[in-house]
Short mmCIF file of C-alpha atoms in Angstrom, two decimals:
data_model
loop_
_atom_site.label_atom_id
_atom_site.label_comp_id
_atom_site.label_asym_id
_atom_site.label_seq_id
_atom_site.Cartn_x
_atom_site.Cartn_y
_atom_site.Cartn_z
CA MET A 94 42.24 -149.30 -60.82
CA SER A 95 44.92 -150.09 -58.28
CA VAL A 96 45.37 -153.53 -59.90
CA LEU A 97 46.01 -151.85 -63.24
CA ARG A 98 48.50 -149.46 -61.66
CA ASN A 99 50.25 -152.39 -59.95
CA ARG A 100 50.54 -154.27 -63.31
CA ARG A 101 52.01 -151.25 -65.02
CA ALA A 102 54.48 -150.76 -62.17
CA THR A 103 55.43 -154.40 -62.38
CA LEU A 104 56.00 -154.16 -66.13
CA VAL A 105 58.19 -151.10 -65.73
CA LEU A 106 60.09 -152.84 -63.01
CA VAL A 107 60.60 -155.94 -65.19
CA LEU A 108 61.79 -153.82 -68.06
CA ILE A 109 64.22 -151.95 -65.81
CA LEU A 110 65.48 -155.25 -64.49
CA LEU A 111 65.88 -156.59 -68.04
CA LEU A 112 67.78 -153.44 -68.97
CA LEU A 113 70.03 -153.76 -66.00
CA ALA A 114 70.51 -157.46 -66.66
CA GLY A 115 71.38 -156.72 -70.29
CA MET A 116 73.85 -154.04 -69.26
CA LEU A 117 75.49 -156.40 -66.87
CA LEU A 118 75.39 -159.53 -69.06
CA ARG A 119 76.55 -158.11 -72.45
CA PRO A 120 80.15 -157.26 -71.44
CA SER A 121 80.61 -160.80 -70.19
CA GLY A 122 79.02 -162.30 -73.33
CA HIS A 123 76.18 -163.96 -71.52
CA LEU A 124 73.63 -162.12 -73.69
CA GLN A 125 74.94 -163.74 -76.88
CA PRO A 126 72.38 -166.59 -77.09
CA VAL A 127 69.53 -164.15 -76.84
CA GLU A 128 71.11 -161.90 -79.45
CA ASN A 129 71.59 -164.90 -81.75
CA VAL A 130 67.93 -165.77 -81.57
CA VAL A 131 66.86 -162.21 -82.23
CA PHE A 132 69.16 -161.74 -85.22
CA THR A 133 68.28 -165.09 -86.73
CA VAL A 134 64.63 -164.18 -86.67
CA LEU A 135 64.98 -160.58 -87.75
CA ALA A 136 67.77 -160.76 -90.38
CA PRO A 137 65.59 -161.90 -93.33
CA LEU A 138 63.04 -159.27 -92.48
CA GLN A 139 65.78 -156.69 -92.20
CA TYR A 140 67.19 -157.74 -95.61
CA GLY A 141 63.77 -157.55 -97.26
CA LEU A 142 63.02 -154.14 -95.85
CA HIS A 143 66.47 -152.86 -96.85
CA TRP A 144 65.99 -154.14 -100.44
CA MET A 145 62.59 -152.49 -100.70
CA GLY A 146 63.99 -149.25 -99.35
CA THR A 147 66.84 -149.28 -101.88
CA GLN A 148 64.46 -149.94 -104.74
CA VAL A 149 62.14 -147.15 -103.76
CA SER A 150 65.07 -144.81 -103.21
CA ASP A 151 66.52 -145.67 -106.65
CA ARG A 152 63.16 -145.11 -108.36
CA LEU A 153 62.79 -141.79 -106.60
CA GLN A 154 66.32 -140.85 -107.64
CA VAL A 155 65.51 -141.70 -111.30
CA ILE A 156 62.32 -139.65 -111.15
CA ARG A 157 64.24 -136.75 -109.60
CA GLU A 158 66.93 -136.98 -112.33
CA LEU A 159 64.58 -137.57 -115.25
CA GLY A 160 64.71 -133.95 -116.35
CA SER A 161 68.49 -133.75 -116.19
CA LEU A 162 68.95 -137.24 -117.75
CA GLU A 163 67.55 -136.10 -121.06
CA ALA A 164 69.95 -133.15 -121.14
CA ARG A 165 72.80 -135.43 -120.08
CA ASN A 166 71.92 -137.92 -122.82
CA ARG A 167 71.96 -135.14 -125.41
CA GLU A 168 75.30 -133.96 -124.07
CA LEU A 169 76.78 -137.47 -124.23
CA GLN A 170 75.40 -138.01 -127.75
CA ALA A 171 77.03 -134.75 -128.85
CA THR A 172 80.30 -135.93 -127.33
CA VAL A 173 80.02 -139.28 -129.14
CA ASP A 174 79.30 -137.48 -132.43
CA SER A 175 82.21 -135.11 -132.05
CA LEU A 176 84.55 -137.97 -131.08
CA MET A 177 83.39 -139.94 -134.11
CA ILE A 178 84.10 -136.99 -136.40
CA GLU A 179 87.46 -136.49 -134.72
CA ASN A 180 88.21 -140.20 -135.16
CA VAL A 181 87.37 -140.08 -138.89
CA ARG A 182 89.48 -136.94 -139.29
CA LEU A 183 92.42 -138.57 -137.52
CA ARG A 184 92.14 -141.73 -139.61
CA GLU A 185 92.10 -139.62 -142.79
CA ALA A 186 95.10 -137.66 -141.51
CA GLU A 187 96.89 -140.94 -140.79
CA ILE A 188 96.23 -142.22 -144.34
CA GLU A 189 97.31 -138.90 -145.84
CA SER A 190 100.40 -138.88 -143.68
CA ALA A 191 101.30 -142.41 -144.86
CA ASN A 192 100.81 -141.33 -148.50
CA LEU A 193 102.96 -138.25 -148.01
CA ARG A 194 105.65 -140.30 -146.25
CA GLU A 195 105.72 -142.70 -149.21
CA GLN A 196 105.99 -139.80 -151.63
CA LEU A 197 108.69 -138.12 -149.59
CA HIS A 198 110.61 -141.37 -149.55
CA PHE A 199 110.26 -141.56 -153.36
CA LYS A 200 111.43 -137.96 -153.70
CA LEU A 201 114.47 -138.58 -151.48
CA SER A 202 115.32 -141.74 -153.42
CA ASN A 203 115.06 -139.86 -156.73
CA PRO A 204 116.73 -136.50 -156.08
CA THR A 205 117.18 -135.82 -159.80
CA TYR A 206 113.43 -135.63 -160.44
CA GLU A 207 111.58 -132.36 -160.02
CA LEU A 208 108.33 -133.60 -158.53
CA LEU A 209 104.98 -131.89 -158.01
CA ALA A 210 102.35 -133.53 -155.81
CA ALA A 211 98.77 -133.50 -157.09
CA GLU A 212 95.46 -134.80 -155.80
CA VAL A 213 93.14 -136.94 -157.89
CA ILE A 214 89.83 -135.09 -158.29
CA GLY A 215 87.97 -137.22 -160.81
CA TYR A 216 87.82 -140.36 -162.92
CA ASP A 217 86.74 -140.89 -166.51
CA PRO A 218 82.95 -141.30 -166.88
CA SER A 219 83.41 -144.30 -169.18
CA ASN A 220 84.26 -147.76 -167.89
CA LEU A 221 86.11 -148.52 -171.12
CA LEU A 222 88.59 -145.68 -170.68
CA HIS A 223 91.18 -145.25 -167.94
CA TYR A 224 91.90 -141.62 -167.17
CA ILE A 225 92.07 -139.55 -164.00
CA VAL A 226 91.85 -135.80 -163.46
CA ILE A 227 94.35 -134.10 -161.12
CA ASP A 228 94.13 -130.71 -159.42
CA ARG A 229 97.28 -129.25 -161.04
CA GLY A 230 97.36 -127.58 -164.42
CA SER A 231 99.34 -125.36 -166.74
CA GLN A 232 99.47 -122.63 -164.09
CA ASP A 233 101.42 -125.03 -161.88
CA GLY A 234 103.86 -125.82 -164.66
CA ILE A 235 102.23 -129.05 -165.86
CA ALA A 236 102.67 -129.86 -169.56
CA SER A 237 101.34 -132.56 -171.81
CA GLY A 238 103.38 -135.78 -171.84
CA MET A 239 104.86 -135.38 -168.35
CA PRO A 240 105.14 -138.70 -166.49
CA VAL A 241 102.96 -139.30 -163.45
CA VAL A 242 104.10 -141.63 -160.70
CA THR A 243 103.47 -142.70 -157.13
CA ALA A 244 105.98 -144.18 -154.72
CA ARG A 245 104.77 -147.59 -155.94
CA GLY A 246 105.55 -147.00 -159.60
CA LEU A 247 104.58 -145.42 -162.88
CA VAL A 248 100.94 -144.32 -163.12
CA GLY A 249 100.72 -142.83 -166.62
CA LYS A 250 101.35 -139.58 -168.39
CA ILE A 251 99.63 -136.22 -168.78
CA ALA A 252 97.23 -136.41 -171.72
CA SER A 253 95.75 -132.91 -171.69
CA VAL A 254 96.28 -129.81 -169.60
CA TYR A 255 93.91 -127.05 -168.44
CA PRO A 256 94.76 -123.97 -166.36
CA HIS A 257 94.00 -125.57 -162.98
CA SER A 258 93.69 -129.27 -163.77
CA ALA A 259 95.07 -131.95 -166.05
CA ARG A 260 93.94 -135.28 -167.41
CA VAL A 261 96.22 -138.27 -166.95
CA MET A 262 96.08 -141.34 -169.18
CA LEU A 263 96.67 -144.33 -166.93
CA LEU A 264 98.95 -147.18 -167.95
CA THR A 265 95.91 -149.46 -167.94
CA ASP A 266 94.09 -147.54 -170.69
CA PRO A 267 93.92 -149.64 -173.87
CA SER A 268 95.56 -146.79 -175.81
CA SER A 269 98.51 -146.58 -173.42
CA SER A 270 101.81 -147.89 -174.71
CA VAL A 271 105.17 -147.57 -172.93
CA SER A 272 108.64 -148.80 -173.95
CA ALA A 273 109.87 -151.12 -171.23
CA LEU A 274 112.54 -153.61 -170.30
CA ILE A 275 112.94 -156.56 -167.96
CA GLN A 276 115.35 -155.50 -165.21
CA SER A 277 117.30 -158.77 -164.93
CA SER A 278 117.69 -159.79 -168.58
CA ARG A 279 117.39 -156.29 -170.13
CA ALA A 280 114.91 -157.74 -172.65
CA SER A 281 112.95 -154.92 -174.19
CA GLY A 282 109.31 -154.71 -175.21
CA VAL A 283 106.24 -152.53 -175.00
CA VAL A 284 103.87 -152.43 -172.03
CA GLN A 285 100.28 -151.88 -173.15
CA GLY A 286 97.15 -151.30 -171.11
CA SER A 287 94.59 -154.08 -171.02
CA GLY A 288 91.80 -152.31 -169.18
CA ARG A 289 90.67 -154.09 -166.06
CA LEU A 290 93.05 -156.96 -166.77
CA GLY A 291 96.03 -154.73 -166.01
CA LEU A 292 99.17 -154.52 -168.13
CA THR A 293 100.62 -156.70 -170.89
CA MET A 294 104.21 -156.52 -172.12
CA ARG A 295 104.42 -157.41 -175.80
CA TYR A 296 107.10 -157.69 -178.51
CA ILE A 297 109.67 -159.50 -176.36
CA GLU A 298 111.75 -161.70 -178.61
CA GLN A 299 111.35 -165.46 -178.14
CA ASN A 300 115.00 -166.01 -177.28
CA GLU A 301 114.92 -163.49 -174.40
CA GLN A 302 114.97 -164.86 -170.85
CA VAL A 303 111.95 -163.77 -168.82
CA GLU A 304 110.83 -165.22 -165.52
CA VAL A 305 107.88 -164.77 -163.24
CA GLY A 306 108.74 -162.18 -160.59
CA ASP A 307 111.06 -160.16 -162.84
CA ILE A 308 110.76 -156.41 -162.43
CA VAL A 309 109.65 -154.37 -165.44
CA LEU A 310 111.04 -150.84 -165.84
CA SER A 311 110.52 -148.06 -168.34
CA SER A 312 113.31 -148.22 -170.93
CA GLY A 313 113.24 -144.58 -171.98
CA LEU A 314 113.25 -145.60 -175.65
CA GLY A 315 111.40 -143.09 -177.78
CA GLY A 316 112.05 -140.34 -175.28
CA ASN A 317 108.49 -140.28 -173.97
CA LEU A 318 109.34 -141.35 -170.43
CA PRO A 319 112.42 -141.27 -168.21
CA LYS A 320 114.42 -144.49 -167.83
CA ARG A 321 114.16 -146.87 -164.89
CA LEU A 322 110.71 -146.01 -163.60
CA VAL A 323 109.15 -149.10 -162.01
CA ILE A 324 106.16 -150.39 -163.98
CA GLY A 325 105.47 -153.67 -162.23
CA LYS A 326 106.32 -157.32 -161.81
CA VAL A 327 105.95 -160.23 -164.25
CA THR A 328 103.15 -162.53 -163.09
CA SER A 329 102.72 -164.85 -166.08
CA ILE A 330 104.42 -165.59 -169.41
CA THR A 331 102.85 -166.76 -172.69
CA ARG A 332 105.30 -168.39 -175.09
CA GLU A 333 103.93 -169.84 -178.33
CA GLN A 334 106.43 -171.49 -180.65
CA VAL A 335 104.53 -170.25 -183.69
CA GLU A 336 104.65 -166.65 -182.54
CA MET A 337 107.55 -164.28 -183.15
CA PHE A 338 107.32 -162.72 -179.72
CA GLN A 339 106.48 -163.77 -176.22
CA GLU A 340 103.93 -161.95 -174.11
CA VAL A 341 103.98 -161.37 -170.37
CA HIS A 342 101.38 -160.18 -167.94
CA VAL A 343 102.67 -157.41 -165.67
CA GLN A 344 101.18 -156.64 -162.28
CA SER A 345 101.68 -153.07 -161.12
CA ALA A 346 101.92 -152.23 -157.44
CA VAL A 347 99.85 -149.14 -158.14
CA GLN A 348 96.13 -149.46 -157.37
CA PHE A 349 94.85 -147.57 -160.38
CA ASP A 350 91.22 -147.47 -159.21
CA ARG A 351 92.09 -146.15 -155.75
CA LEU A 352 94.52 -143.36 -156.55
CA GLU A 353 94.31 -140.36 -154.25
CA MET A 354 97.63 -138.57 -154.66
CA VAL A 355 100.20 -138.69 -157.45
CA LEU A 356 103.50 -137.04 -158.32
CA VAL A 357 104.13 -135.35 -161.65
CA ILE A 358 107.75 -135.42 -162.86
CA GLN A 359 108.08 -131.84 -164.02
CA GLY A 360 111.72 -131.75 -164.99
CA PHE A 361 111.27 -134.33 -167.76
CA VAL A 362 110.50 -132.96 -171.22
CA PRO A 363 109.15 -135.69 -173.50
CA VAL A 364 110.37 -135.90 -177.08
CA GLU A 365 107.53 -134.91 -179.42
CA MET B 236 46.03 -131.12 -164.88
CA ARG B 237 47.38 -132.55 -168.08
CA LEU B 238 50.32 -134.02 -166.18
CA PHE B 239 47.90 -135.58 -163.73
CA CYS B 240 45.91 -137.17 -166.59
CA HIS B 241 49.02 -138.66 -168.15
CA THR B 242 50.31 -139.85 -164.80
CA ALA B 243 47.00 -141.39 -163.85
CA ALA B 244 46.77 -143.19 -167.17
CA ARG B 245 50.33 -144.37 -166.79
CA ASP B 246 49.85 -145.55 -163.21
CA ALA B 247 46.77 -147.46 -164.34
CA GLY B 248 48.96 -149.24 -166.86
CA VAL B 249 47.19 -147.79 -169.90
CA PRO B 250 49.55 -147.82 -172.85
CA ALA B 251 50.14 -144.30 -174.12
CA ARG B 252 50.25 -143.56 -177.83
CA LEU B 253 53.53 -142.56 -179.42
CA GLY B 254 52.11 -139.24 -180.65
CA GLU B 255 50.96 -138.43 -177.14
CA LEU B 256 54.38 -139.23 -175.76
CA GLU B 257 56.15 -137.09 -178.28
CA GLN B 258 53.93 -134.11 -177.49
CA ARG B 259 55.16 -134.10 -173.95
CA SER B 260 58.34 -132.20 -173.52
CA THR B 261 60.90 -131.62 -170.81
CA ILE B 262 61.21 -129.40 -167.79
CA SER B 263 62.91 -125.99 -167.71
CA PRO B 264 66.16 -126.13 -169.70
CA TYR B 265 68.01 -124.46 -166.80
CA LEU B 266 66.84 -127.07 -164.34
CA THR B 267 67.64 -129.81 -166.85
CA LEU B 268 71.14 -128.42 -167.29
CA ALA B 269 71.65 -128.21 -163.52
CA ILE B 270 70.49 -131.82 -163.13
CA LEU B 271 72.69 -133.09 -165.94
CA ILE B 272 75.76 -131.24 -164.62
CA SER B 273 75.12 -132.68 -161.15
CA VAL B 274 74.78 -136.21 -162.51
CA ALA B 275 77.94 -135.79 -164.63
CA MET B 276 79.83 -134.61 -161.54
CA LEU B 277 78.53 -137.56 -159.52
CA GLN B 278 79.54 -139.89 -162.35
CA THR B 279 83.18 -138.75 -162.23
CA THR B 280 83.57 -138.27 -158.50
CA VAL B 281 81.14 -140.40 -156.47
CA ALA B 282 80.53 -143.32 -158.86
CA PRO B 283 84.19 -144.49 -158.61
CA HIS B 284 83.57 -145.12 -154.91
CA LEU B 285 80.60 -147.36 -155.77
CA GLN B 286 82.52 -149.56 -158.15
CA MET B 287 82.21 -153.33 -158.15
CA GLN B 288 84.72 -155.58 -159.90
CA GLY B 289 86.50 -152.40 -161.04
CA VAL B 290 83.40 -151.12 -162.86
CA ARG B 291 81.47 -147.99 -161.88
CA PRO B 292 77.69 -147.54 -162.21
CA ASP B 293 76.72 -145.48 -165.27
CA LEU B 294 74.63 -142.92 -163.38
CA MET B 295 73.98 -140.70 -166.40
CA LEU B 296 72.79 -143.69 -168.42
CA LEU B 297 70.42 -144.76 -165.64
CA VAL B 298 69.00 -141.26 -165.22
CA VAL B 299 68.51 -140.82 -168.97
CA THR B 300 66.92 -144.27 -169.28
CA SER B 301 64.54 -143.52 -166.42
CA TRP B 302 63.62 -140.17 -167.95
CA SER B 303 62.93 -141.86 -171.29
CA LEU B 304 60.59 -144.30 -169.56
CA LEU B 305 58.80 -141.54 -167.68
CA ARG B 306 58.62 -138.82 -170.32
CA GLY B 307 59.03 -140.68 -173.58
CA ALA B 308 61.79 -141.17 -176.12
CA ARG B 309 61.94 -137.55 -177.29
CA ALA B 310 62.50 -136.05 -173.83
CA GLY B 311 64.90 -138.86 -173.03
CA MET B 312 66.90 -138.17 -176.17
CA LEU B 313 67.25 -134.48 -175.27
CA TRP B 314 68.65 -135.49 -171.90
CA ALA B 315 70.87 -138.09 -173.57
CA VAL B 316 72.40 -135.56 -175.95
CA GLY B 317 72.90 -132.97 -173.18
CA GLY B 318 74.26 -135.52 -170.71
CA GLY B 319 76.40 -137.18 -173.36
CA LEU B 320 78.03 -133.91 -174.35
CA LEU B 321 78.84 -133.17 -170.72
CA LEU B 322 80.34 -136.64 -170.24
CA ASP B 323 82.35 -136.26 -173.44
CA LEU B 324 83.78 -133.01 -172.10
CA LEU B 325 84.85 -134.81 -168.92
CA SER B 326 86.16 -137.90 -170.69
CA GLY B 327 89.58 -138.54 -172.16
CA GLY B 328 88.06 -140.56 -174.99
CA PRO B 329 87.18 -139.36 -178.48
CA PHE B 330 84.63 -136.55 -178.33
CA GLY B 331 81.15 -137.72 -179.23
CA ALA B 332 81.57 -141.38 -178.32
CA LEU B 333 79.56 -141.09 -175.12
CA THR B 334 76.91 -138.84 -176.70
CA ILE B 335 76.27 -141.33 -179.50
CA ALA B 336 76.21 -144.26 -177.08
CA LEU B 337 73.90 -142.51 -174.63
CA THR B 338 71.51 -141.30 -177.33
CA LEU B 339 71.14 -144.76 -178.85
CA ALA B 340 70.69 -146.30 -175.41
CA SER B 341 67.97 -143.78 -174.52
CA LEU B 342 66.22 -144.53 -177.82
CA VAL B 343 66.14 -148.20 -176.92
CA ALA B 344 64.75 -147.37 -173.47
CA GLY B 345 62.16 -145.00 -174.97
CA VAL B 346 60.95 -147.71 -177.31
CA GLY B 347 60.82 -150.05 -174.33
CA GLU B 348 58.27 -147.74 -172.76
CA LEU B 349 55.72 -148.66 -175.43
CA ASN B 350 56.26 -152.40 -175.35
CA VAL B 351 54.29 -155.16 -173.73
CA PHE B 352 56.03 -154.70 -170.37
CA HIS B 353 54.48 -151.26 -169.99
CA GLY B 354 53.35 -150.69 -166.40
CA SER B 355 55.40 -153.61 -165.12
CA PRO B 356 57.61 -152.93 -162.09
CA TRP B 357 60.37 -154.81 -163.96
CA LEU B 358 60.34 -152.34 -166.84
CA PRO B 359 63.04 -149.99 -165.40
CA LEU B 360 65.32 -152.95 -164.78
CA LEU B 361 64.78 -154.46 -168.24
CA ALA B 362 65.22 -151.08 -169.89
CA SER B 363 68.43 -150.31 -168.01
CA MET B 364 69.88 -153.75 -168.81
CA LEU B 365 69.13 -153.30 -172.49
CA ALA B 366 70.42 -149.73 -172.42
CA THR B 367 73.64 -150.86 -170.68
CA VAL B 368 74.33 -153.40 -173.42
CA VAL B 369 73.69 -150.81 -176.15
CA TYR B 370 75.70 -148.12 -174.31
CA ASP B 371 78.81 -150.28 -173.79
CA LEU B 372 78.57 -151.86 -177.24
CA VAL B 373 78.24 -148.54 -179.09
CA GLN B 374 81.05 -147.00 -177.06
CA PHE B 375 83.26 -149.96 -177.81
CA VAL B 376 82.51 -149.88 -181.54
CA VAL B 377 83.26 -146.14 -181.71
CA LEU B 378 86.53 -146.68 -179.83
CA LEU B 379 87.39 -149.64 -182.04
CA LEU B 380 86.71 -147.67 -185.23
CA LEU B 381 88.96 -144.89 -183.97
CA GLY B 382 91.69 -147.34 -183.03
CA ARG B 383 91.31 -146.74 -179.29
CA ALA B 384 90.28 -150.18 -178.04
CA ALA B 385 92.59 -153.15 -178.21
CA ALA B 386 90.33 -156.19 -178.37
CA TRP B 387 86.83 -157.53 -177.86
CA ASP B 388 87.80 -158.96 -174.48
CA LEU B 389 87.90 -155.35 -173.25
CA LEU B 390 84.15 -155.14 -173.87
CA LEU B 391 83.52 -158.53 -172.27
CA GLN B 392 85.48 -157.66 -169.13
CA VAL B 393 83.37 -154.50 -168.67
CA LEU B 394 79.90 -155.58 -169.84
CA ALA B 395 79.07 -158.29 -167.29
CA PRO B 396 80.04 -156.25 -164.20
CA SER B 397 78.34 -153.19 -165.75
CA LEU B 398 75.07 -155.09 -166.00
CA LEU B 399 75.34 -156.08 -162.35
CA VAL B 400 76.31 -152.71 -160.94
CA ASN B 401 73.77 -150.85 -163.10
CA ALA B 402 71.05 -153.29 -162.07
CA LEU B 403 71.74 -152.46 -158.43
CA ALA B 404 71.63 -148.72 -159.12
CA THR B 405 68.59 -148.81 -161.43
CA TYR B 406 65.79 -148.36 -158.91
CA PRO B 407 67.39 -145.54 -156.86
CA ALA B 408 67.93 -143.65 -160.15
CA TYR B 409 64.41 -144.46 -161.35
CA TRP B 410 62.80 -143.38 -158.09
CA ALA B 411 64.74 -140.10 -158.14
CA ALA B 412 63.62 -139.48 -161.75
CA ARG B 413 60.03 -140.39 -160.89
CA TRP B 414 60.08 -137.97 -157.96
CA LEU B 415 61.19 -135.23 -160.34
CA HIS B 416 58.65 -136.36 -162.95
CA HIS B 417 55.76 -135.96 -160.49
CA ARG B 418 56.93 -132.53 -159.35
CA THR B 419 57.63 -130.86 -162.67
CA PRO B 420 55.24 -129.74 -165.40
CA SER B 421 55.25 -131.72 -168.60
CA GLU B 422 53.93 -128.95 -170.85
CA ALA B 423 56.09 -128.04 -173.79
CA ALA B 424 59.17 -126.02 -172.92
CA ALA B 425 61.14 -124.03 -175.42
CA TRP B 426 64.55 -125.52 -176.03
#
């Protein structure tokens, strides 16, 4: 029993001595080799335990937040949806703004025209016919025969009018026929619709000078349309010696199958 | 029960007799009118957004063709006349052109229902292709006779893309019509 007590006392004494030695040796740096050995041995263990602790802690955190995560996810999804809608709305507003800017520019460049903006609300059900329906009618002062334009050029003319809407025959309709002239040479002819192929200017005399890139304008002959409305640009010329007239293909800047807004020239009264 | 018998016979690929087909009539005229007005509206507003090569799908034609295949030539013709009149009202072309074209096209499709392809999954496609050719051709001839179309190339520039775009839209239109066919009575309705 006394041996056991002596051993314990010795151990306590050794530990106290080690403590004292450590306290004395550390400030002078003499404990460094011992510390190096200890840290070299323990560091990997320390790293492993720390990693495990982090993993467990993260899992516990996820479990704790599971209930709120679902609500958060719903909240974020709602935010994404609303931002997407907002984005679409802004893009539409941007497109509309660009259209309106173009139309305003056209109105400022043509102060003599009394213009009324209209939205396209429908297309003809037949692929062989080229008409659009606009949201302005007789109650807005629209009358049959009035020219319809966009900032990019002539679109067509009013074919029939209803109280709150009107039907517009596009230049591309096979029945459409407009007196026109070549801007540079003043050669006159008739621009006719060729369906999906666009526009063809016919009845230009063989001796008239026409070149690719020439601008085609409405001539005003016949009194159905005002003068100097842009119809398009010459893209190809067909000259046959045996024919009396030459024929040119005209490319309009107007995208007839993507019209959204148009301007009706109200001040112009066509000759019946 | 009678609808079930017809449907079962049809699904089994049993050719129906013409008399039997003609006895079957259409659904409520009010529902028919509502459907036709909706399709006409879609044709003039939504179809332009589905265009390919500048040509829009002929939704009314596809619906009428499908109905002819499902309910027979007589029911199809009623829809064709109703739908055609609505389209003529919305069109800038000569009144009646679309009604005549649609009626003849539905007749062709209705006859197709009795032919050797009956029960084949390709039948709606074949019928709509044939109907598209008849529809465009008849429209063009009417326009030509009335001095509205310039040249035959107008028909050619429309027909090929029409066949393509209508082929793509055939099955959605057919499935929608079949859904309606299975959910509506086929007993005679007073027109």
